[in-house]
Every structure is written in C-alpha cells, then in structure tokens.
XYZ file of C-alpha atoms in Angstrom:
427
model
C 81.265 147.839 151.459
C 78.831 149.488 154.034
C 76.981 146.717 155.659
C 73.945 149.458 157.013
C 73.297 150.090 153.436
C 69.953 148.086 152.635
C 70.827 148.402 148.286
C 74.790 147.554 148.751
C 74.627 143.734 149.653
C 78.003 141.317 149.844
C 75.909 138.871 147.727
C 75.893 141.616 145.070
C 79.309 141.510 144.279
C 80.401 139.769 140.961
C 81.944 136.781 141.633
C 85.321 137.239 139.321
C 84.928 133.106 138.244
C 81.141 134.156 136.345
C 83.350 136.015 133.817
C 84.373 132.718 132.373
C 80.716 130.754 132.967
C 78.401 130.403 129.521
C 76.326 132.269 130.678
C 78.075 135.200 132.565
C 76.363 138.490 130.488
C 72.890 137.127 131.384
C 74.005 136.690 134.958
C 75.566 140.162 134.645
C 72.218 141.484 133.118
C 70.161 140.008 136.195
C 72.028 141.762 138.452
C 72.244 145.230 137.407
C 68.271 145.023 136.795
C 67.902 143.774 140.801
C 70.249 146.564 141.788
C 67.947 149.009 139.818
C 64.903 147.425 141.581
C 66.193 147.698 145.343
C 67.355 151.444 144.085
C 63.325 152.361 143.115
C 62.414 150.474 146.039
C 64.508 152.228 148.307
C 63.499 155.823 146.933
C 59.821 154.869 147.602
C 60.391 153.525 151.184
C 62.584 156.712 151.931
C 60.219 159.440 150.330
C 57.412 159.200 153.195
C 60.053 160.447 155.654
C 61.326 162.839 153.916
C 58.069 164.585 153.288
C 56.046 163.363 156.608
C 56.313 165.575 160.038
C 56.160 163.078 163.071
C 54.084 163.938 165.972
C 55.949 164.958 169.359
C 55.494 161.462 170.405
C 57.052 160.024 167.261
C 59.954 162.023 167.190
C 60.700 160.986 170.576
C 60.694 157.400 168.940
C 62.025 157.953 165.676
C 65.775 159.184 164.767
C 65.613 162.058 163.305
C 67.463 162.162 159.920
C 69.229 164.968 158.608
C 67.464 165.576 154.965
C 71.073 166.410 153.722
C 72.157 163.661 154.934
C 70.058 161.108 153.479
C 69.872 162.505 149.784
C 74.250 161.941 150.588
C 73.141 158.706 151.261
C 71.070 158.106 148.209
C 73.612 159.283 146.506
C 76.930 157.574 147.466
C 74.782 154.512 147.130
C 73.737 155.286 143.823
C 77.451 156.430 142.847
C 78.786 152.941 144.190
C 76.413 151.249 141.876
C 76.929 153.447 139.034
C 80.947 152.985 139.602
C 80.165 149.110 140.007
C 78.345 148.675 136.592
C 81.099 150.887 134.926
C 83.395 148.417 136.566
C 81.809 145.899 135.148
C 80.962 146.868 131.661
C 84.709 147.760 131.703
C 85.568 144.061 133.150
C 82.804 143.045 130.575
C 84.705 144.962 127.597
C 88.563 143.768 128.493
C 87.242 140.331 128.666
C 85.437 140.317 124.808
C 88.381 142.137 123.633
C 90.626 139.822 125.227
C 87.940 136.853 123.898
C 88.961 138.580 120.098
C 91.949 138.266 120.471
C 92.054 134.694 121.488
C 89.542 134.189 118.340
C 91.955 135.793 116.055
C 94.939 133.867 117.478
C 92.061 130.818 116.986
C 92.272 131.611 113.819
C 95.453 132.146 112.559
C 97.009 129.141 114.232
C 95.063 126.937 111.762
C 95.813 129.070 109.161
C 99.090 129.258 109.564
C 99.611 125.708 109.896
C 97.963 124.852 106.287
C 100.249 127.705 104.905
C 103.553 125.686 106.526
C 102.168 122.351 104.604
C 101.260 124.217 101.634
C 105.171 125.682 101.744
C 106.690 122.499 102.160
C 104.739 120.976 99.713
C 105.472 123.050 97.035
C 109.251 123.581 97.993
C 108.748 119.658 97.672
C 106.860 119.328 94.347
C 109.428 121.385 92.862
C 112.532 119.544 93.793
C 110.002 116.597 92.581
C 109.636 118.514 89.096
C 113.404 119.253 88.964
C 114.555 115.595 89.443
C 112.037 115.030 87.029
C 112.891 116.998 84.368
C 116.740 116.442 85.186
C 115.740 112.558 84.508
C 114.011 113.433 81.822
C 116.366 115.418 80.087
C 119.275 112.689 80.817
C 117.212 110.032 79.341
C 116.302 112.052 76.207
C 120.036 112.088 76.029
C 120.924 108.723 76.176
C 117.711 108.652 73.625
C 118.993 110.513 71.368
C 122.725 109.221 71.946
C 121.425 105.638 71.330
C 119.660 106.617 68.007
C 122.935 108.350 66.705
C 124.657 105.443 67.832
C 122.340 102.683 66.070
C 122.023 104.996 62.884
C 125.702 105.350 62.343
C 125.963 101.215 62.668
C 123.257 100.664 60.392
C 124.268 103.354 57.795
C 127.479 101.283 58.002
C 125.977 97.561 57.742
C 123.875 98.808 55.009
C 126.845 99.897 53.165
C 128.682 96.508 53.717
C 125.399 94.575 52.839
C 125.023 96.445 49.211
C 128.765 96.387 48.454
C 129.227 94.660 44.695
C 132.583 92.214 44.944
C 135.504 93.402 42.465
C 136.726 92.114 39.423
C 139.116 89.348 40.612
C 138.502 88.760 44.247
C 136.938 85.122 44.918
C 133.635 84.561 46.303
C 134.611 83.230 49.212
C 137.465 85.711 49.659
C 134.336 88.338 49.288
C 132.145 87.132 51.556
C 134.994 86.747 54.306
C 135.833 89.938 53.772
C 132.651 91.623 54.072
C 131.660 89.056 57.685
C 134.796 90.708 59.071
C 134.139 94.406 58.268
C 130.755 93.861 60.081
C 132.436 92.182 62.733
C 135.360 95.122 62.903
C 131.903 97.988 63.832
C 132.772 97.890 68.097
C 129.159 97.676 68.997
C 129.912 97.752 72.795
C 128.591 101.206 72.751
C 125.568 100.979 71.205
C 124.997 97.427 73.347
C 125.678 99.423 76.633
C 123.256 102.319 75.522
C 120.440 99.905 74.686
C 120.759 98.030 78.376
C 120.975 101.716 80.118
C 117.187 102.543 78.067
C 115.912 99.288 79.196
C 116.956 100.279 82.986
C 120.155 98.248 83.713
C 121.657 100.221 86.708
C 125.104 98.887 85.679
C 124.761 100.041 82.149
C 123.266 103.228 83.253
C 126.397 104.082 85.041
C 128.346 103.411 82.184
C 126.141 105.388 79.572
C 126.453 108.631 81.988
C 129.669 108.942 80.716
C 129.107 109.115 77.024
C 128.907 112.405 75.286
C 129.048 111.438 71.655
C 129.049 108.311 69.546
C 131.801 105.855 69.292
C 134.560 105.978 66.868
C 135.303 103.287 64.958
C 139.134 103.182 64.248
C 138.624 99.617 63.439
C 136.438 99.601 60.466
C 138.712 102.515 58.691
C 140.425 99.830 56.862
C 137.861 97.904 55.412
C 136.392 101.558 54.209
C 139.815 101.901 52.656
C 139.752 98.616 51.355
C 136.126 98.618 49.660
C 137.160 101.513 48.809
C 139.900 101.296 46.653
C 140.222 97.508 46.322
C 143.020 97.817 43.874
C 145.187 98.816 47.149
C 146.021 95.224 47.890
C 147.435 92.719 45.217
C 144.556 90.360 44.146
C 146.701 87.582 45.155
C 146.850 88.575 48.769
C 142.700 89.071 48.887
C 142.056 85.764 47.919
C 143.977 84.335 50.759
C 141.121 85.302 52.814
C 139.438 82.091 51.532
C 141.280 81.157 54.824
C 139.479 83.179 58.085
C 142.366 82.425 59.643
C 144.382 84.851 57.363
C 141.772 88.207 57.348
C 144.158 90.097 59.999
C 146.931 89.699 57.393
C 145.191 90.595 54.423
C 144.066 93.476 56.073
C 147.482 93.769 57.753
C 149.015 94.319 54.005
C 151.347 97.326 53.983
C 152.202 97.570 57.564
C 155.164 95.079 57.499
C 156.898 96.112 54.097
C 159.849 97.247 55.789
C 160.664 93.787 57.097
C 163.555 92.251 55.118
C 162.616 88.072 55.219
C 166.828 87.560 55.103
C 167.217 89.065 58.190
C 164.496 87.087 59.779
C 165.267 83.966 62.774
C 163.219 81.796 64.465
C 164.576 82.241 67.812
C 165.145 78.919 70.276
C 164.579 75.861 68.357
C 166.773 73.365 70.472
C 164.129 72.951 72.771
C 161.039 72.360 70.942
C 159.727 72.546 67.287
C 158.509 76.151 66.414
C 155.006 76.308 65.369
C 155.259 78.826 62.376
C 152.599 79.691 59.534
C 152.152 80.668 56.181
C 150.647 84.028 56.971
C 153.443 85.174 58.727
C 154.800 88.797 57.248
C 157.894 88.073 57.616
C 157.473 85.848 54.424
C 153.584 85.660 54.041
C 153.288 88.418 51.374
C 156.242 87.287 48.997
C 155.654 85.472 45.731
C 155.615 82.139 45.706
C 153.979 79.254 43.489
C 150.864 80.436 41.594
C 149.910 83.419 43.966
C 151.649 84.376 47.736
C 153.257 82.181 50.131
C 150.077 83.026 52.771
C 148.165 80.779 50.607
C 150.690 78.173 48.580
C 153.896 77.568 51.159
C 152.371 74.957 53.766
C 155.352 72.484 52.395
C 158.538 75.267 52.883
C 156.697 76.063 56.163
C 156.177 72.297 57.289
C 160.274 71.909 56.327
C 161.405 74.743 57.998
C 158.926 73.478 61.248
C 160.906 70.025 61.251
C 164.508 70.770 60.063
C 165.258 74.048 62.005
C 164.128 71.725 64.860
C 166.439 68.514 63.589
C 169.490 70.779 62.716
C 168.913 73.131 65.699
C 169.223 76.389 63.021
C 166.580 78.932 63.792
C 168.238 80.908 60.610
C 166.149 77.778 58.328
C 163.093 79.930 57.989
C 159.894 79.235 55.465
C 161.562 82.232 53.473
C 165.017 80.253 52.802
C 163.026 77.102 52.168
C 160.695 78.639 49.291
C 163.773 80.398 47.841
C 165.291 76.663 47.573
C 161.765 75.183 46.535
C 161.809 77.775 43.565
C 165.116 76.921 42.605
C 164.239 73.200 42.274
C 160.744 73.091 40.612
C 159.205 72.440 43.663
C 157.130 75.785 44.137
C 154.636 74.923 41.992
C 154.249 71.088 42.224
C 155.326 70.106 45.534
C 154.296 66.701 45.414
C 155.055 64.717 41.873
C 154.682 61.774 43.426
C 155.048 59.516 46.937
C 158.385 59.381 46.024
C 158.793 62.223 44.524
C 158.418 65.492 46.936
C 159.498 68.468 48.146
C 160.288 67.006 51.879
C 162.319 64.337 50.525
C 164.388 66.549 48.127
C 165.249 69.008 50.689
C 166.519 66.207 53.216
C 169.270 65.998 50.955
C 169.469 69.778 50.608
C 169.589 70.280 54.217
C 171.502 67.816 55.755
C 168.509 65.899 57.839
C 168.154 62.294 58.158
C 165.075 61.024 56.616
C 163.306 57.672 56.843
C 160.225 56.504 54.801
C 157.031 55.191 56.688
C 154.728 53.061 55.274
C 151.197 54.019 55.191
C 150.188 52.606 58.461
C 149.195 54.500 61.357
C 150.298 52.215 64.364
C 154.223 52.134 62.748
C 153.691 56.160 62.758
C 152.340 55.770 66.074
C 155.752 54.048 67.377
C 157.827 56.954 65.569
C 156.278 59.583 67.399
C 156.367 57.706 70.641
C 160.126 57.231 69.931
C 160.179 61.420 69.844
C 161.080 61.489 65.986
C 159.177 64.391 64.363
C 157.391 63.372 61.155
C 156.121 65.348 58.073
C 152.838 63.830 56.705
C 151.548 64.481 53.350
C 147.951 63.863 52.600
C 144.859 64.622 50.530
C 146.128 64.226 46.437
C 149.367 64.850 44.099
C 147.108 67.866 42.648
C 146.164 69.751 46.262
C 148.344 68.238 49.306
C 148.498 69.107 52.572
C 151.395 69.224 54.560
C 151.598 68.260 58.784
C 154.343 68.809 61.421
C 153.223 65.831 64.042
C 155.400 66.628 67.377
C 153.144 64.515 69.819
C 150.592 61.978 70.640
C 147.665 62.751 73.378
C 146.670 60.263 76.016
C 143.952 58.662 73.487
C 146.655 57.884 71.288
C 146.003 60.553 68.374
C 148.463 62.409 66.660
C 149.090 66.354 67.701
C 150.370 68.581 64.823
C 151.120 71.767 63.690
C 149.128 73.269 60.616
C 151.042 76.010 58.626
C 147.459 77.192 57.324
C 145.373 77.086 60.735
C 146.106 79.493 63.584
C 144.766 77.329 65.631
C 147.384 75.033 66.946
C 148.334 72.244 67.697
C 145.412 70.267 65.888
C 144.922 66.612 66.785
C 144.523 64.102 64.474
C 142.700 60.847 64.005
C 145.199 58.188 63.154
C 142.911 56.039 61.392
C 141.170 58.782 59.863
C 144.550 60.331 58.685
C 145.385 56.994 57.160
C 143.082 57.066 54.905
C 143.967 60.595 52.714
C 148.278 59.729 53.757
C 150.251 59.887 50.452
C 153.508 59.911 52.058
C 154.955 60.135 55.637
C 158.473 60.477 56.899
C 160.193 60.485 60.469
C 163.080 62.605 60.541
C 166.266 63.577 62.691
C-alpha cells in the first residue's frame, strides 16, 4: 500500500480475524463509510489547487503538481478502494455462503440423527411385533390343542359316566369295570398341555412338540367291550369283582391259543412258585360254578405246595382242577375240617401230609422247621385257601394268595387263628 497516500491508511485494512467477530458487518459498515469520508474530504482539500494560480513567490514555494497527474492520483486511490470493498463484499459473500452451508449441515446432522433412532426403532418394534405374534400364534395353538385335547377326554368320561350295566354283569364287576376304562384315557397329554398354558418352561418344551391330540390305544378295548358286552362270557366279567383280575378280563381272547396241557411251571426245586388264579394259562377254563379266575384258589394253593414238595413243575393249577372235578371237589372244596380238597389230593399226589391243630404258635414251629403249610380259613360255604412259605422278623406268617397279585401277603398269626378251619404242614 502507498504510504504518501493520505485516504489509503495500514489501519484501514480488514483485519482477516473480524470476519469471525459478532459483530464483523457493522465493523465492515464503519469502515467503508470512513473511507468514503476521507475520499470527500480529500476532493475538497485538493480542489483549491487545482483551480487556484499561485503567485511567483508561491510557486517558488509550492511543488507544482501536474493536473494529470493528480486526477491519476484520485483515481488509483479511488480504484484501490473500490477494488477493496469489492474484495470485501466478495470476502463478505464466501463467508455467509460458507455460514449456509454450515447452517444446513447444522441442520441436517440433527435431523439425521432422529431419522437413525426412528429406523432402529421401528426395525425394532417390528421384530417386537413378530415375536409377538409368533408367541401369540404358538399359544393359540397349544390353546386350541389343549381344548381338543380336554374335549375328546370329557366326551369320553361322559360316555363312561352314562353307560347302563348289562343284563348279567355284577355290580361290583360294573363299577370296576367302568373305574378302569377311566383310568385306561392316558391323560399325560392333556396334563402336560395344561402346565405349558399355565407357563411351566419344562412343559412348554414338551407341548412344542405336539401337533394333534393323543391317541388312545388303551381305551379301544373297553369301547369294544361296552360296546358289545356279549364279547366276553359273563362268567369271566364278573371276575372283575377282584381289581386284581381287570387286565385279564380285559385280556380275554388274546391267550386262546395256549393249550393248559402243555403248560410247566419252570424251577420249583428251589423255592415255591407263587402262581394265581388269573393266570391264562388256566384262568379262563371252566371250573366250579363259573371260571377258574374266580373259583380255583384250592387247585392253585395245591399245585403252589406239591409241585414244590414233589419237585414237578408239570403239577400245574390246570392238572389239579381236572383232578378236583373228577372227585367232587370243584364245587365244594371244603365239606368239612376233615374233609377237603388238600387232604384228598395228598393221597392223590403222593405228598406227605400232617394235621395241625388250630393253634398258631405249633404253626409257628412248622414254618420255622421250613415245612410249607396250606391254611384254610373263613367258612365250609366260602373258604379261602393260603400257601405260608415264611415267617418275618415279627414273627407273622408270609403267604402266597392265589386271588391277590400282590404277593407275598403277611399274616397275623393270632388274627389268622381266629377264621382257621383247617391247617396242614406238608413235605
């Protein structure tokens, strides 16, 4: 910058750090107005020499300034301050453009953020609505899976519940029956359905798995039965007076095919075998007023004892009834104390029999001794036959009963005493 010119000043430069101060246009404003000033200013100070015509004297003094030159003057000083205010108003422009454009990136940056969270949140809530609804639909499954599953039971139960008992059957027999069929409906499915509803995770895991409800291969044959209740002999319903014997009546039919002659009772050198009426081997053959299920505790009691004594597992129930039928005995097993079944069929047999008298400490020593003994209580008209093998460590007598499949019972000595018609030790 010329340093002779009186309207070009160092101080009038722009200072490039104003840009960025607050208040930078009105600083920018101040200055171009000054500049204009010290412009008019210098136009008036110049325009008396320009027009005034110095004495001899003077111009002796004075420099004398080319006219030419001094409008040059005025007007590369004027030019400079033109080109700096273009400068500036060009400085002034980039710098609200580039002000813009840092406002517009101002704003999109927030914008853009909220538009990321509103993405993710709805990327979010729909994953959200699709577990949901998957949930949802599995539950309305297992729903709607349960419901089958109760409804089938129930239609079932009801059926059972309203059934009217055939001609024949006993009540007991009846009512036996129809506690079974209920119990024969596998309600593990419908139990495992109703935990997975209620929220047990372990249940849950199982019920994934089902697709339809259960089948129940187990209740076919009471439907059969119910049915058509003429499809077992009445004599082979009515042993379900026993609950022992409802898998063989229901069993009926499946075991025709076994011949009872060719039947053996395996090892019996060892240890007494524990067999039972309701065996079908013989359980479904005729014998006394109905089958042998129900009426052939004394062959089976025999056949317990002597097959044992004799060490012949060929002596089955089967090939004592056939005897028993021969000799009267089928239907009145007990005449009298003295007068048996057991007794007769020692001699039949070939086993060695002694008499006990009715005391329970003289059996007590029998048993002790290892004989087996046959006991024969309750009365002439309905006895009940025992196989006693063994005493316990209190002293009471272990048996086997041909009617019970629970074995071996134990028996009360004293207690036993008091219904004993007859008892024998044998060997």
């Amino acid at each position: 910058m010329n340093q002779n010119n009186p309207i070009a000043n160092e101080n009038d430069a722009m200072d490039p750090n104003d840009l960025f101060a607050p208040d930078w246009k009105e600083k920018s404003l101040s200055r171009t107005r000054r500049r204009q000033e010290r412009i008019k200013r210098h136009d008036q100070d110049y325009e008396p020499l320009a027009h005034s015509v110095p004495s001899k004297q003077e111009s002796k003094d004075i420099v004398q300034i080319d006219p030419s030159v001094l409008q040059q003057d005025q007007n590369s000083t004027k030019q400079k301050d033109l080109d700096e205010t273009i400068e500036q108003a060009t400085i002034t422009s980039k710098l609200e453009s580039s002000m813009n454009q840092a406002g517009t990136k101002t704003h999109k940056r927030p914008f853009l953020v909220p538009a990321l969270l509103l993405s993710v949140a709805l990327i979010g809530s729909s994953l959200g609505v699709s577990w949901y609804l998957g949930k949802d639909a599995t539950g309305n499954t297992l729903a709607t899976l349960y419901e089958e599953e109760k409804t089938q039971y129930n239609d079932y139960a009801n059926t059972i519940h309203s059934l009217t008992k055939p001609e024949g059957w006993s009540d007991q027999a009846f009512e036996n029956l129809k506690f079974a069929a209920l119990q024969a409906y596998d309600q593990s499915q419908l139990n495992t359905l109703s935990l997975a509803l209620e929220g047990n995770i372990d249940a849950k895991a199982q019920a994934d798995h089902l697709t339809s409800v259960s089948s129940q291969n187990g209740i076919e044959a009471f439907k059969n039965l119910f049915t058509k209740p003429d499809s077992i002999p009445m004599n082979v319903i009515n042993v379900a007076e026993h609950e022992d014997m409802i898998d063989f009546v229901m069993s009926y039919g499946q075991s025709a095919a076994i011949d009872p002659n060719q039947v053996t009772l395996g090892d019996v050198t060892q240890q007494m075998p524990d067999l039972k009426t309701f065996d079908p081997a013989w359980g479904y053959i005729d014998y006394g007023i109905g089958c042998f299920a129900a009426n052939g505790a004394a062959p089976t009691v025999i056949a317990d004892v002597f097959s044992f004594c004799l060490d012949d597992p060929t002596l089955t129930p089967y090939r004592v009834a056939q005897w028993a039928n021969e000799a009267g005995y089928a239907l009145n097993p007990v005449v009298s104390a003295d007068d048996n079944i057991v007794l007769a069929a020692s001699g039949q047999f070939g086993v060695n029999l002694n008499p006990l008298l009715n005391y329970s400490t003289l059996i007590t020593d029998q048993i002790a001794y290892g004989y087996p003994v046959i006991l024969i209580t309750g009365t002439i008209e309905a006895p009940y036959f025992y196989a006693v093998y063994g005493l316990d460590e209190a002293g009471n007598w272990l048996a086997y009963d041909p009617l019970s499949a629970s074995s071996p019972v134990v028996l009360n000595p004293e207690q036993t005493e008091q219904t004993l018609i007859k008892a024998y030790a044998l060997w």
